[in-house]
Coordinates of C-alpha atoms in Angstrom, one line a residue:
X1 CA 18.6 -55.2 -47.0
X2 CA 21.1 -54.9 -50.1
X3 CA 20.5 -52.6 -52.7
X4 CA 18.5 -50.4 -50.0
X5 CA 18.7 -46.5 -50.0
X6 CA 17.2 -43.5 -47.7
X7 CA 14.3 -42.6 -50.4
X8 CA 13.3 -46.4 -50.4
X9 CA 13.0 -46.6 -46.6
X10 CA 10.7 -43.4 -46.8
X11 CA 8.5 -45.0 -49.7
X12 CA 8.4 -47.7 -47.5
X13 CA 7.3 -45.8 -44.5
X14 CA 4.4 -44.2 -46.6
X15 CA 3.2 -47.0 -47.5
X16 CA 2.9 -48.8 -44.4
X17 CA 0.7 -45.8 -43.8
X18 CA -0.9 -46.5 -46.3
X19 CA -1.6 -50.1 -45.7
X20 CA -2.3 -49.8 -42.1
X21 CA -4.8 -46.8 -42.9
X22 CA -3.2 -43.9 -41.2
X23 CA -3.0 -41.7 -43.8
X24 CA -5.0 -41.7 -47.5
X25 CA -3.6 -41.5 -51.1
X26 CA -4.2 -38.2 -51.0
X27 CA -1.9 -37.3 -48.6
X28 CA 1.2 -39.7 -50.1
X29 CA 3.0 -36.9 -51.4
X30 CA 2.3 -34.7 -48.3
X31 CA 3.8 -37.6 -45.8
X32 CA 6.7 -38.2 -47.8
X33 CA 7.8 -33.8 -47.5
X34 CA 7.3 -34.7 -43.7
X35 CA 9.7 -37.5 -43.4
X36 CA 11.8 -35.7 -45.3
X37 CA 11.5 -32.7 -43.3
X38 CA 12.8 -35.2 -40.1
X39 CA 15.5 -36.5 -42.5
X40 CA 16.8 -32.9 -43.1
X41 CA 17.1 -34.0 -46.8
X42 CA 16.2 -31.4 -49.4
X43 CA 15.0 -33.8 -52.6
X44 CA 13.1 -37.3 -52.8
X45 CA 13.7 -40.0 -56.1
X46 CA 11.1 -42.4 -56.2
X47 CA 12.8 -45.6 -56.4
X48 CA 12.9 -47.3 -59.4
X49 CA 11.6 -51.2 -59.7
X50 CA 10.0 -50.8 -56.2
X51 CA 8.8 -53.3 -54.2
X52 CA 6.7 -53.0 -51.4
X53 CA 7.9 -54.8 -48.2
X54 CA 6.0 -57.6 -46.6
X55 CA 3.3 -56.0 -44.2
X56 CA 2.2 -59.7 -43.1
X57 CA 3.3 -58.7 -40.1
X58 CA 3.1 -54.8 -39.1
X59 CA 5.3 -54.8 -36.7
X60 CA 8.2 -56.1 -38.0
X61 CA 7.9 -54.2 -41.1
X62 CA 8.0 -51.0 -39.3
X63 CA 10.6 -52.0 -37.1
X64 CA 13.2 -52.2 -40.1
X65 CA 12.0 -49.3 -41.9
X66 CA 12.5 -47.3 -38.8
X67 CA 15.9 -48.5 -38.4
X68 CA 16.9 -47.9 -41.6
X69 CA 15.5 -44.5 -41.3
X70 CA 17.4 -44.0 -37.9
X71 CA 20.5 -45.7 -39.2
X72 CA 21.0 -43.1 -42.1
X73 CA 20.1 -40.1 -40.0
X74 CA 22.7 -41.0 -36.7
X75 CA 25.7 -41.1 -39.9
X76 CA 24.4 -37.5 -41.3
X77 CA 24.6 -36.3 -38.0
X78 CA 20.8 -35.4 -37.9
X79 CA 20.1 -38.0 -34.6
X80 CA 22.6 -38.9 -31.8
X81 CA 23.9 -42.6 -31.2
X82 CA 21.9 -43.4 -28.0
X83 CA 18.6 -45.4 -27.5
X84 CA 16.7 -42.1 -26.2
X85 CA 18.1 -40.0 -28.6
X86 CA 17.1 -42.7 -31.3
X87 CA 13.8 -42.8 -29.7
X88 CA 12.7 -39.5 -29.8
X89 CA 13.7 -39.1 -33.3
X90 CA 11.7 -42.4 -35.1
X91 CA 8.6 -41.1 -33.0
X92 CA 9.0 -38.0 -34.5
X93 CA 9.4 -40.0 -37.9
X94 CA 6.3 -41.8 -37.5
X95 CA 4.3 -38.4 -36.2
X96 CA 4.4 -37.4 -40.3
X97 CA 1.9 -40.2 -40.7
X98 CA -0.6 -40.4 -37.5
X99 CA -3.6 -38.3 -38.3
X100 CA -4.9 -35.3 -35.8
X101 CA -6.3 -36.1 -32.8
X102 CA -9.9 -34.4 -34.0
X103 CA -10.0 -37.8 -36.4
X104 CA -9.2 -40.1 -34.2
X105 CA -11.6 -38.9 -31.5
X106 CA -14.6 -38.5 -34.1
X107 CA -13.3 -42.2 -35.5
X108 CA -13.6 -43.4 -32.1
X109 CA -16.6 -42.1 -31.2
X110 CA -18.6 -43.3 -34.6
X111 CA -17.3 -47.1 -34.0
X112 CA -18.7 -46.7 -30.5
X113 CA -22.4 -45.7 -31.4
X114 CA -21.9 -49.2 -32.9
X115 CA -20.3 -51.4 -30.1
X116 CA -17.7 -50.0 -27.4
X117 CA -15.9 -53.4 -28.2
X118 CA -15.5 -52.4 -32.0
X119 CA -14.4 -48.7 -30.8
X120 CA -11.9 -50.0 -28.4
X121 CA -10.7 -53.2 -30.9
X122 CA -10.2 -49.9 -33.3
X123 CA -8.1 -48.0 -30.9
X124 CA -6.1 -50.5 -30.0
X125 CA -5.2 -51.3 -33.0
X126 CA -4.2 -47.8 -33.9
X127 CA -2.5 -47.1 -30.8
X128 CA 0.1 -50.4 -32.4
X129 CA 0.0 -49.0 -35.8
X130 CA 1.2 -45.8 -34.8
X131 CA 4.0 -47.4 -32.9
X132 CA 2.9 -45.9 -29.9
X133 CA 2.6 -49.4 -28.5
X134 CA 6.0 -50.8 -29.7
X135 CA 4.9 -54.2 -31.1
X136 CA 8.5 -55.5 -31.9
X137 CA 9.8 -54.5 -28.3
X138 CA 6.2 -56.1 -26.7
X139 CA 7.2 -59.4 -28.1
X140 CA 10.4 -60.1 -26.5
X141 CA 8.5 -59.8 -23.0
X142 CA 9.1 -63.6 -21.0
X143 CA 5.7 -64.4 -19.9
X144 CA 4.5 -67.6 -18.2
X145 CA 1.7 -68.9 -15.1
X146 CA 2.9 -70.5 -12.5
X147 CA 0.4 -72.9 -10.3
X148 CA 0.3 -71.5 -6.4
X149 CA -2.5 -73.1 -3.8
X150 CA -4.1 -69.2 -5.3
X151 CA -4.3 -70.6 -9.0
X152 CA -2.8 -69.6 -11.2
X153 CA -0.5 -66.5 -11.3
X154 CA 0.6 -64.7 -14.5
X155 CA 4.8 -64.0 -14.4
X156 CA 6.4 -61.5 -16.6
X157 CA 9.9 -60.5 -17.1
X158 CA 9.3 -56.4 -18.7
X159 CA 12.0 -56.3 -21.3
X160 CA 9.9 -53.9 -23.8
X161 CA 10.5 -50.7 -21.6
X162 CA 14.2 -49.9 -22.9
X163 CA 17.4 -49.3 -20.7
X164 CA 18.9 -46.3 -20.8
X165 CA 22.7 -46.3 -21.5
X166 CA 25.0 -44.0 -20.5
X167 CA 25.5 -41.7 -22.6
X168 CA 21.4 -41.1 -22.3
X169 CA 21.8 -41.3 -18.8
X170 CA 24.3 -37.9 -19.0
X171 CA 22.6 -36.2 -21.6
X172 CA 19.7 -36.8 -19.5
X173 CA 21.4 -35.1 -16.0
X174 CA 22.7 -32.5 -18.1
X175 CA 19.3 -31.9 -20.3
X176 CA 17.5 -28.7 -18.9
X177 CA 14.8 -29.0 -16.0
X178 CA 11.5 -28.5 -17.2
X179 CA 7.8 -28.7 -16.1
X180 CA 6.1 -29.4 -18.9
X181 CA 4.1 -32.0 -19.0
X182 CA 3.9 -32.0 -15.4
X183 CA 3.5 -35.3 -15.7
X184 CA 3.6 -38.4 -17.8
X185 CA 0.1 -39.2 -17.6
X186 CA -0.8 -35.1 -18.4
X187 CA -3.4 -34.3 -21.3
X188 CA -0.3 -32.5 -22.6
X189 CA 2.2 -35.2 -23.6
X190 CA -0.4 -35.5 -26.8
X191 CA 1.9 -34.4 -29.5
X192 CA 4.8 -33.8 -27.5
X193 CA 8.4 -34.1 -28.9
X194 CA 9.8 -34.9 -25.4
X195 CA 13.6 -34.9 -24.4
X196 CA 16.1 -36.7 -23.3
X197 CA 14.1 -37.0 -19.7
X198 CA 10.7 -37.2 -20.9
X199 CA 9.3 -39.7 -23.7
X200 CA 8.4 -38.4 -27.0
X201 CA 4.5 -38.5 -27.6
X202 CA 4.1 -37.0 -31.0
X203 CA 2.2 -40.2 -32.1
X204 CA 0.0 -40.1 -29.0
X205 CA -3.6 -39.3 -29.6
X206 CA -6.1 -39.7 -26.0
X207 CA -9.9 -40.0 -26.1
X208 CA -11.8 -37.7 -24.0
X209 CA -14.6 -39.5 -21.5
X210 CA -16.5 -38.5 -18.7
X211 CA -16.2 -40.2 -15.3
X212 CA -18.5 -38.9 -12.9
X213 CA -19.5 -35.5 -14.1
X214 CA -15.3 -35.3 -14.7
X215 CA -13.5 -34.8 -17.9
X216 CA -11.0 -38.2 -18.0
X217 CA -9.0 -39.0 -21.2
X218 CA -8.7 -42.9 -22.4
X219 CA -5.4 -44.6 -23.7
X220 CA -3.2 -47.2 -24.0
X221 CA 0.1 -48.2 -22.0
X222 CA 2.7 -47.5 -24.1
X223 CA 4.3 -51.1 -22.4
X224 CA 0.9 -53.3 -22.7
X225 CA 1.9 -55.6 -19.5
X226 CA -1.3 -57.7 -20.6
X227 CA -4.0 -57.2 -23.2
X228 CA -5.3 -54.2 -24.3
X229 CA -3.7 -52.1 -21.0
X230 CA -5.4 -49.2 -21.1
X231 CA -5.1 -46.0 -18.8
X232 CA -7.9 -44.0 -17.4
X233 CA -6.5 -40.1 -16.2
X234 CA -7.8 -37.1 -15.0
X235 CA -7.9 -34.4 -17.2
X236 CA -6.6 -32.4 -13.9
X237 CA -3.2 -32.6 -12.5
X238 CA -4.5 -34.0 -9.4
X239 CA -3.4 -36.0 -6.7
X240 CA -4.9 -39.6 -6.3
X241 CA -7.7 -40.3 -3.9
X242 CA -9.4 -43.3 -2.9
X243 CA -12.9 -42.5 -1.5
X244 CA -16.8 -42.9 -2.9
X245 CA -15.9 -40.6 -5.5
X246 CA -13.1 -42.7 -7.2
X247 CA -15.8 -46.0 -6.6
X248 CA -18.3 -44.3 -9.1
X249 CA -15.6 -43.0 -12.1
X250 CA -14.8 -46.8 -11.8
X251 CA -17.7 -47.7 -12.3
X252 CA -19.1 -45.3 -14.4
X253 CA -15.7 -46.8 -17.0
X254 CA -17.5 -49.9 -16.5
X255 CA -20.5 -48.7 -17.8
X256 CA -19.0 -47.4 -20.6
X257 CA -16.7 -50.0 -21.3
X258 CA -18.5 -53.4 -19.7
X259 CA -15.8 -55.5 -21.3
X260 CA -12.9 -54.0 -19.4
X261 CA -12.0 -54.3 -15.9
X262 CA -10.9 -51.3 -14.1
X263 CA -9.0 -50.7 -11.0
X264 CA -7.1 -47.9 -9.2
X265 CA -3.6 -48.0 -7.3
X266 CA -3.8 -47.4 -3.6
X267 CA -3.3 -43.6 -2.8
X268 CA -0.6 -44.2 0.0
X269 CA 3.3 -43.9 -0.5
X270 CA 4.8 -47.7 -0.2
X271 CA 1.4 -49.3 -1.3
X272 CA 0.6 -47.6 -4.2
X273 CA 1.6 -46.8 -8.0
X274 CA 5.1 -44.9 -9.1
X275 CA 2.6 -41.7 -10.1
X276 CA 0.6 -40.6 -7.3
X277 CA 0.5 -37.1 -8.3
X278 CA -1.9 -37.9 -11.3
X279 CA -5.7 -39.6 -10.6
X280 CA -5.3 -42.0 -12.9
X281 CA -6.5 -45.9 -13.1
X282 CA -5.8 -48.9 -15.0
X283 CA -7.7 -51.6 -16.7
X284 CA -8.0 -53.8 -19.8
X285 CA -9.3 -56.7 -21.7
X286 CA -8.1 -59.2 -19.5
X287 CA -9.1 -61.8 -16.9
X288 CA -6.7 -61.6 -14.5
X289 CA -5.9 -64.4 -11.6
X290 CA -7.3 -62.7 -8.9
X291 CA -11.3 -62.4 -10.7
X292 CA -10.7 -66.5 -11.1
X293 CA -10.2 -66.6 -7.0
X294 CA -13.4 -67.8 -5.2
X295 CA -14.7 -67.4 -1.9
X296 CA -13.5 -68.2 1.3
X297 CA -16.6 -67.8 3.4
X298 CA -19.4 -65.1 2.8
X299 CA -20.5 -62.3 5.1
X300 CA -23.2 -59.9 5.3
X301 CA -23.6 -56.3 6.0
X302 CA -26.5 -54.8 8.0
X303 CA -28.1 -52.7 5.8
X304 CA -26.9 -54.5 2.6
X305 CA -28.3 -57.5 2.7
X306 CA -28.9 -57.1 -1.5
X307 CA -25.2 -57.1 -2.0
X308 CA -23.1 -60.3 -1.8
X309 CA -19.9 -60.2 0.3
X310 CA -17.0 -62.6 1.1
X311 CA -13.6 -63.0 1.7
X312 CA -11.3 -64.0 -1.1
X313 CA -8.8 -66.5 -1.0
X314 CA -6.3 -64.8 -2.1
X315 CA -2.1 -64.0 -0.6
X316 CA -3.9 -60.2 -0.3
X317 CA -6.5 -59.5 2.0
X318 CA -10.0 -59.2 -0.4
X319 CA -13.2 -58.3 0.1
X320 CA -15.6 -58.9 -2.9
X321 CA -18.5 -57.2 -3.3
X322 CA -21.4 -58.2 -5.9
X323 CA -24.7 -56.8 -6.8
X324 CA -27.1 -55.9 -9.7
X325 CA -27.1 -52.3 -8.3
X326 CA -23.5 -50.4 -8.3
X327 CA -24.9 -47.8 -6.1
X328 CA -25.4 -50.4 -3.6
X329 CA -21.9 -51.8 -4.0
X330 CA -20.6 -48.1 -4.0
X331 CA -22.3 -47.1 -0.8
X332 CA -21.3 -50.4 0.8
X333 CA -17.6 -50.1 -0.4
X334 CA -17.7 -46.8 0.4
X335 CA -18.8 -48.0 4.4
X336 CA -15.8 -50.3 4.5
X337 CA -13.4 -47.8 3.2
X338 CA -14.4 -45.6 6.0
X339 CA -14.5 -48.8 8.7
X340 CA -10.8 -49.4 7.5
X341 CA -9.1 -45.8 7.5
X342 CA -9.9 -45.8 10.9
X343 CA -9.0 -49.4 12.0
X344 CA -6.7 -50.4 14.8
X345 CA -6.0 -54.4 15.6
X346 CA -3.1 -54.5 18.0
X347 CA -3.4 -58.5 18.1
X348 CA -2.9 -58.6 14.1
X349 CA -0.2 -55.6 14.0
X350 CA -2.6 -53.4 12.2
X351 CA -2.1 -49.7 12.8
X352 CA -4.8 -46.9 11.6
X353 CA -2.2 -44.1 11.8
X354 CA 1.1 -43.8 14.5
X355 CA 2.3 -40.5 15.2
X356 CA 0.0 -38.9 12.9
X357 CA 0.5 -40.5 9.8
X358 CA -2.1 -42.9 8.0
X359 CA -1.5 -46.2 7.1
X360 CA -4.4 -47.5 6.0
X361 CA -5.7 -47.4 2.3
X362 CA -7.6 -49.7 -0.2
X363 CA -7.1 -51.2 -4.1
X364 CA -10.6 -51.4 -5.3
X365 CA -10.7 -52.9 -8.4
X366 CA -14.3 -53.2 -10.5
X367 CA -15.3 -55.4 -13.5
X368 CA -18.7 -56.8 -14.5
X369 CA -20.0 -60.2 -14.8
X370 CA -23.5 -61.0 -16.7
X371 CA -25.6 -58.6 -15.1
X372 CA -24.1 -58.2 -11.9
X373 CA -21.5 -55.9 -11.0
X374 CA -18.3 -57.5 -9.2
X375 CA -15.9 -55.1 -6.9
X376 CA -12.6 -56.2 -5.2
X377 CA -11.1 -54.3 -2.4
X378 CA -8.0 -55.2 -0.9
X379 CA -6.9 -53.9 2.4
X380 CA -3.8 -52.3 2.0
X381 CA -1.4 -50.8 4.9
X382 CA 1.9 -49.1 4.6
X383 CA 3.2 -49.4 8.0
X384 CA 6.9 -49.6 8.6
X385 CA 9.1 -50.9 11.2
X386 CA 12.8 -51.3 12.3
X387 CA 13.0 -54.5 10.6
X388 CA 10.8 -53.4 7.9
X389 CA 12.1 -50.2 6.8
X390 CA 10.3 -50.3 2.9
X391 CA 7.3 -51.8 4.2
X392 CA 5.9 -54.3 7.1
X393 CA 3.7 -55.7 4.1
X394 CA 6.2 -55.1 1.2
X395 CA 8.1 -57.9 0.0
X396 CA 10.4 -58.8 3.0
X397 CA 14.5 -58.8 2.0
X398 CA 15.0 -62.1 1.4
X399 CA 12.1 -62.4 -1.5
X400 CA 14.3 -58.7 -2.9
X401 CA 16.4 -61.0 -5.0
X402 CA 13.5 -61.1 -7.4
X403 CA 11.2 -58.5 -6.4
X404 CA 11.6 -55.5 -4.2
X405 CA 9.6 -52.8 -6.0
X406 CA 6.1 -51.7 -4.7
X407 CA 3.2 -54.1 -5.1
X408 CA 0.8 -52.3 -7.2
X409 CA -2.3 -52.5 -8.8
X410 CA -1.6 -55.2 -11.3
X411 CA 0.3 -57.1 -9.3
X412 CA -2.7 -56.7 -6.6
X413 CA -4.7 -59.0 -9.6
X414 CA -2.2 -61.4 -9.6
X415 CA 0.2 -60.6 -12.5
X416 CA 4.4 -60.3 -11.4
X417 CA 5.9 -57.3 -13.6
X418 CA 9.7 -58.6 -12.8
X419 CA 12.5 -56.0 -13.8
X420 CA 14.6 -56.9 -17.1
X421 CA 18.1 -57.9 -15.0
X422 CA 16.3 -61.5 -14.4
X423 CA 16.5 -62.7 -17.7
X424 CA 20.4 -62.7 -18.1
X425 CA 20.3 -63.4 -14.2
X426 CA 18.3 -66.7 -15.4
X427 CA 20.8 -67.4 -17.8
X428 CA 23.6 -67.6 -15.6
X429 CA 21.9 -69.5 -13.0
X430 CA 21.2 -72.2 -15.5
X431 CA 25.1 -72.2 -16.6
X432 CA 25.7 -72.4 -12.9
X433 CA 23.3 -75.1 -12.0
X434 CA 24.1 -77.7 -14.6
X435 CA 27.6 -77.3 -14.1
X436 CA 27.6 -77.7 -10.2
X437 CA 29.2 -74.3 -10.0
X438 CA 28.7 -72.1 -7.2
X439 CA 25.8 -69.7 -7.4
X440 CA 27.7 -67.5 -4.4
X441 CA 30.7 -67.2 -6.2
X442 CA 29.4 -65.0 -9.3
X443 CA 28.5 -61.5 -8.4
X444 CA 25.9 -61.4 -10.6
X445 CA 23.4 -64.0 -9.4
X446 CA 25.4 -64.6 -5.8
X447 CA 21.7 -62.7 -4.2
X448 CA 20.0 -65.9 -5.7
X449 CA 22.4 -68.5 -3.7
X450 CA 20.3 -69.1 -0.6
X451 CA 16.9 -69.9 -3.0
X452 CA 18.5 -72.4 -5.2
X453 CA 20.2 -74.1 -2.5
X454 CA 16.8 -74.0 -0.8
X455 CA 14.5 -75.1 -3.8
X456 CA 17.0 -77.8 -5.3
X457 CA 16.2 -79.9 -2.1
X458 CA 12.7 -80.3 -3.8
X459 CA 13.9 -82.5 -7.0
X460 CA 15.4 -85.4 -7.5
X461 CA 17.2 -84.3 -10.6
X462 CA 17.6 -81.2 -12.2
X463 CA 18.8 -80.8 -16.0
X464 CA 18.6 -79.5 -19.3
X465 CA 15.3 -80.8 -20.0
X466 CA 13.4 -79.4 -17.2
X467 CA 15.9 -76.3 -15.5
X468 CA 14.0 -73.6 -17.6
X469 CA 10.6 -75.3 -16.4
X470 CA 11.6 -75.6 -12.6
X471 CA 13.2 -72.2 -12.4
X472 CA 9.8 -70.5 -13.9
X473 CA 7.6 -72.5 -11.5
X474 CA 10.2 -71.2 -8.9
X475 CA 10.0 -67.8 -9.8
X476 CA 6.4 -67.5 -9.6
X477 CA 6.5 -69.8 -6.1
X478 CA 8.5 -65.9 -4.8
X479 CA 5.6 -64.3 -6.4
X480 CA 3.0 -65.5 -4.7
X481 CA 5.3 -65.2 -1.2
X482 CA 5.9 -61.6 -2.5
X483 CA 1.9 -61.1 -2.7
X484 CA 1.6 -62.8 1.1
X485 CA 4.2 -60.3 2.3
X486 CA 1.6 -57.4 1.0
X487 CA -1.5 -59.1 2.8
X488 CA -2.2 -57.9 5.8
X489 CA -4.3 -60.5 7.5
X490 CA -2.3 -63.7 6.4
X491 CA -4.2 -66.6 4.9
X492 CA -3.9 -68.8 7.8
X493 CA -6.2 -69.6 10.7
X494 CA -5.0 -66.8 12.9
X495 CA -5.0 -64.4 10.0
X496 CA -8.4 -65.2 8.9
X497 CA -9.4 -65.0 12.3
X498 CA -8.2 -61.5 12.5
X499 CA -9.8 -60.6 9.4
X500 CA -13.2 -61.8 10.7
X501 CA -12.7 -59.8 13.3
X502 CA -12.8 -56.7 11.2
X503 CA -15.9 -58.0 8.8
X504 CA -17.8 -58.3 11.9
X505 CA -17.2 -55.1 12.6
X506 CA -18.8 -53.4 9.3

């Protein structure tokens, strides 16, 4: 932007404030002494002949404004060169126009008395505005279904969570340990400046709820991997735990929230989220592939007749459980959590515990339909073996090419989170692939040779009008292999068979 100057970023940065209702006219001159206070700049000119920028699209707007900001501040020396550093400063820019938590909880809490759809539309909203929820960095996420004999699955390539380089990766190792936040889903990252090892959240703001007779804090993820990804945490450093207690705080979020599905990662090493230290859950506005799965076959349950039960086809091994009562779904989820813990099927290489540790856990995921409730459970078991070192149902080596990291919760439902490194990998395979060159021979992409040679043999003809479309469909093909490595009764005759075998015994 020609002609631009520091003082005409700030005025711009007020009033996006302005426009996206963070702050009043009333507190104009009070924001602009803030940003200037970040700026380390003593005096402010109001530009002359200004014009406002175009706010059509929010995110964008703030996206230059901030780098115009950051820009001027890394050549006075006030901000260092590197993405973290950068980071932690333009939070800290846009923390002189987020109002106080107080406001945003009573906001939140008037628009629900109205509708918990209008309070949580609200939120949302604000969570963007405050740039909390990087809206220019969300965008340039790759995101694409892919049909499987499960329906379809959801594919995403993260590329809004930003690599560290290395000069933030020293400044990082050299930074000073610390302990606070002890986490980064603790109550106390509200407001905090962070460092170079720990996010800035001085534009965070949480809303307190009550799960169960527990004090639990509602927010958005700061990376939105689908819509409106919230997070559900205690407001207690504690560990996670899957038992009849975690079944009722989801369910009691339902209640609250009966347009959001809710679910919690398993509570075991290998089979569960990156943060089990924290009781935390995840949900969202958002129908994920696994709620579109239907039946297998149905069971029942002595002594819960009431309550609908089946086996989902789906790669994972899912029960679903449905009833007008959530009590009844609780106690009967409850009853198959405890059957599992304890279940040992030699036949099917299912282990309850060896040598003392325990293997077996469940993902229970909750969400209602009409009047009835709906719960999932899959079985979940982190056994390892020799030739299994990360995981006997973990994504086996040869699907580690594109996905090697845990299977959690939201991949559970169906949805890949792929790591960043695949999109140039993508790139270069194309190059490779129209040329006839060989995938092997590049070190980059040489981990992807044996699947292209494998998956070519399936068309007649591959070019530039359809390589982006087969190697998506590809890609999402080793997803839904990735999700049958995690299921531990297979969908096949035999595995079905075995997983009969443990219905019955409910």
């Amino acid at each position: 932007m020609s002609g631009y100057n520091t003082d005409r970023y700030i005025r711009d940065l007020v009033e996006y404030g302005l426009k996206t209702g963070l702050i009043t006219e009333e507190e104009r001159i009070y924001s602009t002494n803030l940003i200037l206070d970040v700026m380390d700049m003593d005096s402010y000119e109001e530009p002359d002949d200004y014009k406002a920028l175009d706010f059509s699209d929010p995110g964008d707007a703030l996206e230059k404004i901030l780098e115009g900001l950051i820009s001027d501040a890394v050549l006075r020396g006030v901000t260092a060169d590197d993405q973290v550093s950068k980071d932690l400063f333009d939070t800290r820019l846009m923390n002189c126009i987020v109002p106080r938590p107080s406001y945003v909880r009573e906001k939140f809490s008037e628009l629900y008395k109205k509708s918990s759809i209008e309070a949580t539309d609200w939120y949302y909203d604000f969570s963007c505005n405050t740039d909390y929820i990087r809206r220019y960095r969300i965008k340039k996420d790759l995101k694409w279904k892919t049909a499987t004999p499960y329906g379809e699955l959801d594919i995403t390539i993260n590329l809004s969570k930003p690599e560290k380089d290395p000069k933030a990766i020293a400044a990082a190792k050299n930074a000073p340990q610390s302990a606070y936040p002890k986490c980064q889903l603790c109550a106390e990252n509200e407001g905090y400046r962070g460092r170079m090892n720990h996010p800035a959240r001085e534009n965070h703001r949480i809303i307190p709820i009550e799960l169960n007779g527990e004090d639990f804090f509602l927010q958005y993820s700061p990376y939105v991997y689908y819509n409106e990804h919230c997070i559900v945490f205690n407001k207690k450093h504690i560990p996670m735990k899957i038992d009849e207690s975690c079944f009722r705080k989801l369910f009691d979020f339902i209640k609250l929230f009966p347009h959001y599905t809710v679910g919690s990662n398993a509570d075991l090493p290998i089979v569960g989220g990156s943060i089990l230290s924290h009781d935390h859950f995840q949900g969202g506005n958002y129908e994920f592939p696994m709620a579109r799965a239907d039946y297998i076959s149905k069971f029942t349950v002595k002594g819960y007749e009431d309550v609908e039960a089946g086996i989902v086809k789906w790669p994972l091994s899912v029960i679903r459980l449905r009833c007008k009562d959530s009590d009844r779904i609780i106690e009967l989820a409850s009853h198959i959590l405890d059957t599992w813990r304890g279940y040992t099927d030699e036949e099917a290489y299912i282990f309850a515990e060896t040598d003392g540790e325990k293997h077996n856990t469940i993902t229970p995921i909750a969400r209602k339909r009409g009047e009835l409730f709906e719960f999932d459970l899959a079985l979940r078991n982190n056994i390892t073996t020799e030739e299994c070192p990360l995981g006997l149902y973990h994504p086996h080596d040869n699907l580690h090419h594109i996905k090697k990291e845990n299977i959690g919760l939201i991949e559970v439902m169906g949805l890949a989170i792929l790591p960043s490194r695949l999109k140039d990998e993508i790139n270069t395979l194309k190059e490779y692939i129209l040329s006839g060159k060989d995938v092997a021979s590049e070190d980059s992409i040489k981990k992807h040779a044996d699947w292209v040679l494998d998956f070519k043999k399936n068309y007649a003809n591959i070019d530039g009008s359809n390589i982006d479309g087969i190697l998506r469909d590809e890609i999402g093909i080793v997803f839904s292999h990735v999700l049958e490595d995690a299921g531990v009764f297979k969908q096949t005759d035999e595995g079905l068979k075995a997983f009969r075998r443990f219905t019955d015994s409910l």
